[in-house]
CSV table of C-alpha atoms in Angstrom, one decimal:
chain,number,residue,atom,x,y,z
A,1,MET,CA,-45.5,-32.5,-23.2
A,2,LYS,CA,-45.4,-33.7,-19.6
A,3,PRO,CA,-49.0,-34.6,-18.6
A,4,VAL,CA,-50.8,-32.2,-16.4
A,5,VAL,CA,-52.0,-33.7,-13.1
A,6,TRP,CA,-55.7,-33.1,-12.6
A,7,GLY,CA,-58.2,-33.4,-9.8
A,8,VAL,CA,-62.0,-33.3,-10.1
A,9,LEU,CA,-64.3,-31.6,-7.6
A,10,SER,CA,-67.5,-33.6,-7.2
A,11,THR,CA,-69.1,-36.6,-8.8
A,12,ALA,CA,-71.4,-34.5,-11.0
A,13,ARG,CA,-72.9,-36.3,-14.0
A,14,ILE,CA,-71.2,-34.1,-16.6
A,15,GLY,CA,-67.9,-35.1,-15.1
A,16,ILE,CA,-68.6,-38.8,-14.7
A,17,GLN,CA,-70.2,-39.2,-18.2
A,18,HIS,CA,-68.3,-36.8,-20.3
A,19,VAL,CA,-65.2,-35.0,-19.0
A,20,ILE,CA,-63.6,-37.7,-16.9
A,21,PRO,CA,-63.7,-40.3,-19.8
A,22,ALA,CA,-62.2,-37.6,-22.0
A,23,MET,CA,-59.4,-37.0,-19.5
A,24,ARG,CA,-58.7,-40.7,-19.2
A,25,ALA,CA,-58.3,-40.9,-23.0
A,26,SER,CA,-55.8,-38.1,-23.3
A,27,PRO,CA,-52.0,-38.5,-23.1
A,28,LEU,CA,-51.8,-34.9,-21.9
A,29,VAL,CA,-53.8,-35.6,-18.8
A,30,GLU,CA,-53.0,-37.5,-15.6
A,31,LEU,CA,-56.2,-37.7,-13.7
A,32,ARG,CA,-55.0,-38.3,-10.1
A,33,ALA,CA,-58.0,-37.6,-7.8
A,34,ILE,CA,-61.7,-37.0,-7.3
A,35,ALA,CA,-63.4,-35.4,-4.4
A,36,SER,CA,-66.9,-35.5,-3.0
A,37,ARG,CA,-68.5,-34.4,0.3
A,38,SER,CA,-69.3,-38.1,0.6
A,39,LEU,CA,-66.2,-40.2,0.8
A,40,SER,CA,-68.1,-43.3,-0.2
A,41,ALA,CA,-69.4,-41.5,-3.3
A,42,ALA,CA,-65.9,-40.4,-4.2
A,43,GLU,CA,-64.5,-43.9,-3.6
A,44,GLU,CA,-67.2,-45.5,-5.8
A,45,ALA,CA,-66.5,-43.0,-8.6
A,46,ALA,CA,-62.7,-43.6,-8.3
A,47,ARG,CA,-63.2,-47.4,-8.5
A,48,SER,CA,-65.5,-47.3,-11.5
A,49,LEU,CA,-63.4,-44.7,-13.4
A,50,GLY,CA,-59.9,-45.9,-12.5
A,51,ILE,CA,-58.9,-42.9,-10.5
A,52,ALA,CA,-56.1,-43.4,-8.0
A,53,GLN,CA,-57.2,-41.2,-5.2
A,54,ALA,CA,-60.6,-40.4,-3.6
A,55,TYR,CA,-61.1,-37.6,-1.1
A,56,GLY,CA,-64.1,-37.1,1.2
A,57,SER,CA,-63.9,-33.3,1.0
A,58,TYR,CA,-63.0,-30.7,-1.6
A,59,GLU,CA,-60.4,-29.1,0.8
A,60,GLU,CA,-58.5,-32.4,1.0
A,61,LEU,CA,-58.1,-32.6,-2.8
A,62,LEU,CA,-57.1,-28.9,-3.0
A,63,ALA,CA,-54.4,-29.6,-0.4
A,64,ASP,CA,-52.9,-32.4,-2.5
A,65,PRO,CA,-49.5,-30.9,-3.6
A,66,ALA,CA,-49.4,-33.2,-6.7
A,67,ILE,CA,-52.6,-31.7,-8.2
A,68,GLU,CA,-51.9,-29.0,-10.8
A,69,ALA,CA,-55.3,-28.3,-12.3
A,70,ILE,CA,-58.9,-28.6,-11.1
A,71,TYR,CA,-62.0,-29.4,-13.1
A,72,ASN,CA,-64.9,-27.7,-11.2
A,73,PRO,CA,-68.4,-29.0,-12.2
A,74,LEU,CA,-70.1,-28.2,-8.9
A,75,PRO,CA,-73.6,-26.5,-8.8
A,76,ASN,CA,-73.5,-23.0,-10.3
A,77,HIS,CA,-73.5,-21.1,-7.0
A,78,LEU,CA,-70.3,-22.9,-5.9
A,79,HIS,CA,-68.3,-22.2,-9.0
A,80,VAL,CA,-66.7,-19.0,-7.8
A,81,PRO,CA,-66.2,-20.0,-4.1
A,82,LEU,CA,-64.4,-23.2,-5.0
A,83,THR,CA,-62.5,-21.7,-7.9
A,84,LEU,CA,-61.2,-19.1,-5.5
A,85,GLN,CA,-60.2,-21.8,-3.0
A,86,ALA,CA,-58.5,-23.8,-5.8
A,87,ALA,CA,-56.6,-20.7,-7.0
A,88,ALA,CA,-55.5,-19.9,-3.5
A,89,ALA,CA,-54.0,-23.4,-3.4
A,90,GLY,CA,-52.1,-22.7,-6.6
A,91,LYS,CA,-54.3,-24.8,-8.8
A,92,HIS,CA,-55.4,-23.9,-12.4
A,93,VAL,CA,-59.2,-24.2,-12.8
A,94,LEU,CA,-61.4,-25.3,-15.7
A,95,CYS,CA,-64.8,-24.3,-14.4
A,96,GLU,CA,-68.1,-25.4,-15.8
A,97,LYS,CA,-70.4,-22.8,-17.2
A,98,PRO,CA,-71.7,-20.4,-16.1
A,99,VAL,CA,-68.4,-19.5,-14.3
A,100,ALA,CA,-70.5,-17.1,-12.1
A,101,LEU,CA,-74.0,-16.0,-11.5
A,102,SER,CA,-73.3,-12.4,-12.4
A,103,ALA,CA,-70.5,-10.4,-14.0
A,104,ALA,CA,-69.8,-8.8,-10.6
A,105,GLU,CA,-69.3,-12.3,-9.1
A,106,ALA,CA,-67.0,-13.3,-12.0
A,107,GLU,CA,-64.9,-10.2,-11.3
A,108,LEU,CA,-64.1,-11.7,-7.9
A,109,LEU,CA,-61.8,-14.1,-9.8
A,110,ARG,CA,-59.8,-11.2,-11.4
A,111,ALA,CA,-56.8,-11.3,-9.0
A,112,ALA,CA,-56.7,-15.1,-9.0
A,113,SER,CA,-56.6,-15.1,-12.8
A,114,ARG,CA,-53.2,-13.4,-12.7
A,115,ARG,CA,-51.7,-16.3,-10.7
A,116,VAL,CA,-53.4,-19.3,-12.3
A,117,HIS,CA,-55.3,-20.1,-15.5
A,118,ILE,CA,-59.1,-19.8,-15.1
A,119,GLU,CA,-61.4,-20.7,-18.0
A,120,GLU,CA,-65.1,-21.2,-18.5
A,121,ALA,CA,-65.7,-24.7,-19.8
A,122,PHE,CA,-67.5,-24.2,-23.2
A,123,MET,CA,-66.4,-27.4,-24.9
A,124,VAL,CA,-68.2,-26.5,-28.2
A,125,ARG,CA,-65.5,-23.9,-29.0
A,126,HIS,CA,-63.1,-26.7,-29.6
A,127,HIS,CA,-65.3,-28.9,-31.9
A,128,PRO,CA,-64.4,-28.9,-35.6
A,129,GLN,CA,-68.0,-28.1,-36.6
A,130,TRP,CA,-67.8,-24.8,-34.7
A,131,LEU,CA,-64.3,-24.0,-35.9
A,132,ARG,CA,-65.5,-24.7,-39.5
A,133,ALA,CA,-68.6,-22.6,-39.1
A,134,ARG,CA,-66.5,-19.6,-38.0
A,135,GLU,CA,-64.0,-20.3,-40.8
A,136,LEU,CA,-66.8,-20.1,-43.3
A,137,VAL,CA,-68.2,-16.9,-41.8
A,138,ARG,CA,-64.7,-15.3,-41.8
A,139,ALA,CA,-64.1,-16.3,-45.4
A,140,GLY,CA,-67.3,-14.6,-46.6
A,141,ARG,CA,-68.9,-17.9,-47.7
A,142,ILE,CA,-72.4,-16.6,-46.7
A,143,GLY,CA,-71.7,-12.9,-47.4
A,144,LYS,CA,-72.2,-10.5,-44.5
A,145,PRO,CA,-73.3,-12.5,-41.4
A,146,GLN,CA,-76.6,-11.0,-40.3
A,147,ALA,CA,-78.5,-13.3,-37.9
A,148,VAL,CA,-77.8,-16.2,-35.7
A,149,GLN,CA,-80.8,-18.3,-34.6
A,150,VAL,CA,-80.5,-20.8,-31.8
A,151,PHE,CA,-83.0,-23.3,-30.3
A,152,PHE,CA,-82.0,-25.5,-27.5
A,153,SER,CA,-84.3,-27.5,-25.3
A,154,TYR,CA,-84.9,-30.6,-23.1
A,155,PHE,CA,-87.5,-31.7,-20.6
A,156,ASN,CA,-86.8,-32.0,-16.9
A,157,ASP,CA,-89.3,-30.9,-14.3
A,158,ASP,CA,-87.8,-32.9,-11.4
A,159,PRO,CA,-87.8,-30.5,-8.3
A,160,GLY,CA,-84.8,-32.4,-6.9
A,161,ASN,CA,-82.6,-31.7,-9.9
A,162,ILE,CA,-80.1,-28.8,-9.4
A,163,ARG,CA,-81.2,-27.4,-12.8
A,164,ASN,CA,-84.6,-26.7,-11.3
A,165,GLN,CA,-83.5,-24.9,-8.1
A,166,PRO,CA,-83.4,-21.1,-8.7
A,167,GLY,CA,-81.5,-20.3,-5.5
A,168,ILE,CA,-78.4,-22.1,-6.8
A,169,GLY,CA,-78.4,-20.9,-10.4
A,170,GLY,CA,-80.9,-23.3,-12.0
A,171,GLY,CA,-83.1,-22.6,-15.0
A,172,ALA,CA,-82.9,-22.5,-18.8
A,173,LEU,CA,-80.9,-19.3,-19.3
A,174,PHE,CA,-78.0,-20.3,-17.0
A,175,ASP,CA,-78.0,-24.0,-18.0
A,176,ILE,CA,-78.3,-23.8,-21.8
A,177,GLY,CA,-79.1,-20.2,-22.7
A,178,CYS,CA,-75.4,-19.5,-22.1
A,179,TYR,CA,-74.6,-21.6,-25.2
A,180,ALA,CA,-76.9,-19.4,-27.3
A,181,VAL,CA,-75.2,-16.3,-26.0
A,182,LEU,CA,-71.8,-17.8,-26.7
A,183,ALA,CA,-72.9,-18.8,-30.3
A,184,GLY,CA,-73.4,-15.1,-31.2
A,185,ARG,CA,-70.3,-13.9,-29.5
A,186,TYR,CA,-68.2,-16.7,-31.1
A,187,LEU,CA,-69.6,-16.3,-34.7
A,188,PHE,CA,-69.8,-12.5,-34.8
A,189,GLU,CA,-66.5,-12.2,-32.8
A,190,CYS,CA,-67.7,-9.2,-30.9
A,191,GLU,CA,-69.9,-8.3,-28.0
A,192,PRO,CA,-73.6,-7.4,-28.1
A,193,LEU,CA,-74.6,-3.8,-27.4
A,194,ARG,CA,-78.1,-4.5,-25.9
A,195,ALA,CA,-80.4,-7.3,-25.0
A,196,VAL,CA,-84.1,-8.0,-24.4
A,197,SER,CA,-85.7,-11.1,-23.0
A,198,LEU,CA,-89.1,-12.8,-22.6
A,199,VAL,CA,-89.2,-15.3,-19.7
A,200,ASP,CA,-91.8,-17.9,-18.6
A,201,ARG,CA,-91.2,-19.2,-15.1
A,202,ASP,CA,-92.5,-22.4,-13.6
A,203,PRO,CA,-95.0,-21.4,-10.9
A,204,GLN,CA,-93.9,-24.2,-8.6
A,205,LEU,CA,-90.2,-24.4,-9.2
A,206,GLY,CA,-89.5,-20.7,-9.8
A,207,THR,CA,-87.0,-21.3,-12.5
A,208,ASP,CA,-87.2,-19.9,-16.1
A,209,ARG,CA,-88.5,-22.9,-18.1
A,210,LEU,CA,-88.9,-21.1,-21.4
A,211,THR,CA,-86.7,-18.1,-22.2
A,212,SER,CA,-86.4,-16.2,-25.5
A,213,ALA,CA,-84.1,-13.3,-26.3
A,214,LEU,CA,-82.8,-10.9,-28.9
A,215,LEU,CA,-79.2,-9.7,-28.8
A,216,ASP,CA,-78.2,-6.6,-30.9
A,217,PHE,CA,-74.6,-6.8,-32.0
A,218,GLY,CA,-74.8,-3.6,-34.0
A,219,SER,CA,-74.2,-3.1,-37.7
A,220,GLY,CA,-77.3,-5.1,-38.6
A,221,ARG,CA,-76.2,-8.2,-36.7
A,222,GLN,CA,-78.7,-10.0,-34.4
A,223,VAL,CA,-79.0,-13.2,-32.3
A,224,ALA,CA,-82.4,-14.6,-31.6
A,225,PHE,CA,-82.7,-17.6,-29.3
A,226,THR,CA,-85.2,-19.8,-27.4
A,227,VAL,CA,-84.1,-22.2,-24.7
A,228,SER,CA,-86.3,-24.4,-22.5
A,229,THR,CA,-86.0,-27.0,-19.8
A,230,GLN,CA,-89.6,-28.2,-20.3
A,231,SER,CA,-89.9,-28.8,-24.0
A,232,ALA,CA,-89.2,-31.6,-26.4
A,233,ARG,CA,-85.5,-32.3,-26.8
A,234,PHE,CA,-84.1,-30.4,-29.7
A,235,GLN,CA,-81.2,-28.2,-30.8
A,236,ARG,CA,-80.2,-26.2,-33.9
A,237,VAL,CA,-78.0,-23.3,-34.8
A,238,GLN,CA,-78.6,-21.3,-38.0
A,239,VAL,CA,-76.2,-18.6,-39.3
A,240,VAL,CA,-77.8,-16.4,-42.0
A,241,GLY,CA,-75.9,-13.9,-44.2
A,242,THR,CA,-76.5,-11.8,-47.3
A,243,ARG,CA,-75.5,-14.7,-49.6
A,244,GLY,CA,-76.0,-17.9,-47.8
A,245,ARG,CA,-76.8,-19.9,-44.6
A,246,ILE,CA,-74.9,-22.3,-42.3
A,247,GLU,CA,-76.8,-24.9,-40.2
A,248,LEU,CA,-75.4,-26.9,-37.3
A,249,PHE,CA,-77.6,-30.0,-36.8
A,250,ILE,CA,-76.3,-31.1,-33.3
A,251,PRO,CA,-74.4,-28.0,-32.2
A,252,PHE,CA,-74.1,-28.6,-28.5
A,253,ASN,CA,-74.3,-32.3,-27.6
A,254,ALA,CA,-72.1,-33.6,-30.4
A,255,VAL,CA,-71.7,-37.3,-30.4
A,256,ARG,CA,-68.5,-38.3,-28.7
A,257,GLY,CA,-66.2,-39.9,-31.2
A,258,GLY,CA,-68.7,-39.5,-34.0
A,259,GLU,CA,-68.6,-37.6,-37.3
A,260,MET,CA,-70.7,-34.4,-37.3
A,261,ARG,CA,-72.3,-32.6,-40.2
A,262,LEU,CA,-73.0,-29.0,-41.1
A,263,ALA,CA,-74.9,-27.6,-44.1
A,264,VAL,CA,-74.0,-24.6,-46.3
A,265,ASP,CA,-76.9,-23.3,-48.3
A,266,ASP,CA,-76.5,-20.6,-51.0
A,267,GLY,CA,-80.2,-19.7,-50.6
A,268,GLY,CA,-80.9,-20.3,-54.3
A,269,GLN,CA,-83.7,-22.8,-53.7
A,270,LEU,CA,-86.3,-22.7,-51.0
A,271,ASP,CA,-86.4,-26.5,-50.9
A,272,GLY,CA,-82.7,-26.6,-49.9
A,273,SER,CA,-81.6,-28.4,-53.1
A,274,GLY,CA,-78.6,-26.1,-53.3
A,275,THR,CA,-77.4,-27.2,-49.9
A,276,ILE,CA,-73.9,-28.7,-49.5
A,277,VAL,CA,-73.4,-30.9,-46.5
A,278,GLU,CA,-69.9,-31.1,-45.0
A,279,THR,CA,-68.8,-34.0,-42.7
A,280,LEU,CA,-66.4,-33.0,-39.9
A,281,PRO,CA,-63.8,-35.3,-38.4
A,282,ALA,CA,-64.8,-37.6,-35.5
A,283,CYS,CA,-63.6,-36.2,-32.2
A,284,ASP,CA,-64.4,-35.8,-28.5
A,285,GLN,CA,-65.0,-32.1,-27.8
A,286,TYR,CA,-64.4,-32.6,-24.1
A,287,ARG,CA,-61.0,-34.2,-24.7
A,288,LEU,CA,-60.1,-31.3,-27.1
A,289,GLN,CA,-61.1,-28.9,-24.3
A,290,VAL,CA,-59.1,-30.5,-21.5
A,291,GLU,CA,-56.1,-30.9,-23.8
A,292,ALA,CA,-56.2,-27.2,-24.8
A,293,PHE,CA,-56.4,-26.2,-21.2
A,294,SER,CA,-53.5,-28.5,-20.3
A,295,ARG,CA,-51.4,-26.9,-23.0
A,296,ARG,CA,-52.1,-23.5,-21.5
A,297,VAL,CA,-51.0,-24.8,-18.1
A,298,ARG,CA,-47.7,-25.8,-19.7
A,299,ASP,CA,-47.3,-22.5,-21.6
A,300,ALA,CA,-44.2,-20.7,-20.3
A,301,ALA,CA,-46.0,-17.4,-20.8
A,302,GLY,CA,-48.1,-18.1,-17.7
A,303,PRO,CA,-51.7,-17.1,-17.0
A,304,GLN,CA,-53.3,-14.7,-19.4
A,305,PRO,CA,-56.3,-12.5,-18.8
A,306,ASP,CA,-58.3,-13.6,-21.8
A,307,GLY,CA,-59.9,-16.6,-20.1
A,308,LEU,CA,-61.5,-14.5,-17.4
A,309,ASP,CA,-62.2,-11.6,-19.7
A,310,ASP,CA,-64.3,-13.9,-21.9
A,311,ALA,CA,-66.2,-15.2,-18.9
A,312,VAL,CA,-67.0,-11.8,-17.6
A,313,ALA,CA,-68.2,-10.6,-21.0
A,314,GLN,CA,-70.4,-13.7,-21.2
A,315,ALA,CA,-71.8,-12.9,-17.8
A,316,ARG,CA,-72.6,-9.3,-18.7
A,317,VAL,CA,-74.9,-10.5,-21.4
A,318,ILE,CA,-76.8,-12.8,-19.1
A,319,ASP,CA,-77.0,-9.9,-16.5
A,320,ALA,CA,-78.7,-7.8,-19.1
A,321,LEU,CA,-81.2,-10.5,-20.0
A,322,TRP,CA,-82.2,-10.9,-16.3
A,323,LEU,CA,-82.6,-7.2,-16.0
A,324,SER,CA,-84.7,-7.1,-19.1
A,325,GLU,CA,-87.0,-9.7,-17.6
A,326,ARG,CA,-87.7,-7.3,-14.7
A,327,THR,CA,-88.0,-4.1,-16.7
A,328,GLY,CA,-89.6,-5.4,-19.9
A,329,ARG,CA,-87.2,-3.2,-21.9
A,330,TRP,CA,-84.1,-3.4,-24.0
A,331,GLU,CA,-81.1,-3.2,-21.6
A,332,PRO,CA,-77.5,-2.3,-22.4
A,333,VAL,CA,-74.8,-4.9,-22.1
A,334,ALA,CA,-72.4,-3.1,-19.9
């Protein structure tokens, strides 16, 4: 396959530390350029990461005719505006999560998604541990899947950090709660019907620092999750069915290039002595993500609606959780 020529919007940490190294390691990617509103910052990143071209504005990068695909890791409130600009320039866009701050905003990308590929960057969907967990669920290994439980937390109370600025999409639900929502949608392979949330906001920052939620997927299937930006660093996913349980130990921040493990428990012993631990192949989930997107770019079938459809469905769940915070009630996911 001819490598896809990529450009990166901004020197965001997730790009510098995770996605760009993954791009540099892939034979399917030619990383041509990086842009920042500060030319010096772009030049420094380009030098340190071996990127040929640095631009001092996003518009300059988008005007580069050699660039075919864009990675957009900008602050959340800029995801849709810059994705629209990129699409207008004929670039395909892999956009960091959340793709938008509401389902209505995500729908603004609908027309563009018919011309170029647009996808929300949930790298976990490409990791072997997630693929294996869904394979086990589909095969009936744990019986009928009934409940997914997710806990995901870290501690960051820096007011200067974009994750702690509510006006631009900061807070626990947008930053990491989206992974918990995705976990249910991915493993149950359907959409929730209704949602309820309990939110604790930082009195100074205004962001949700501790958010818990229940999602009702119907037919006796539920997701329960807690996410926090001001708790000890921890993450787990449990999938419980009528005849067993699956546990992902490091579900979201999988070690790049390291082997990961998941546990399958038949529930026979409360001490877990009946648990079988599987080891999954070493990989870089960010590399798998950019390679999958690059293949879509080269697909002769052209842009498909499923990428945006999935992002809109994801945003509808988060919309319902925000509404539930205000009403204190179950809210439909519509």
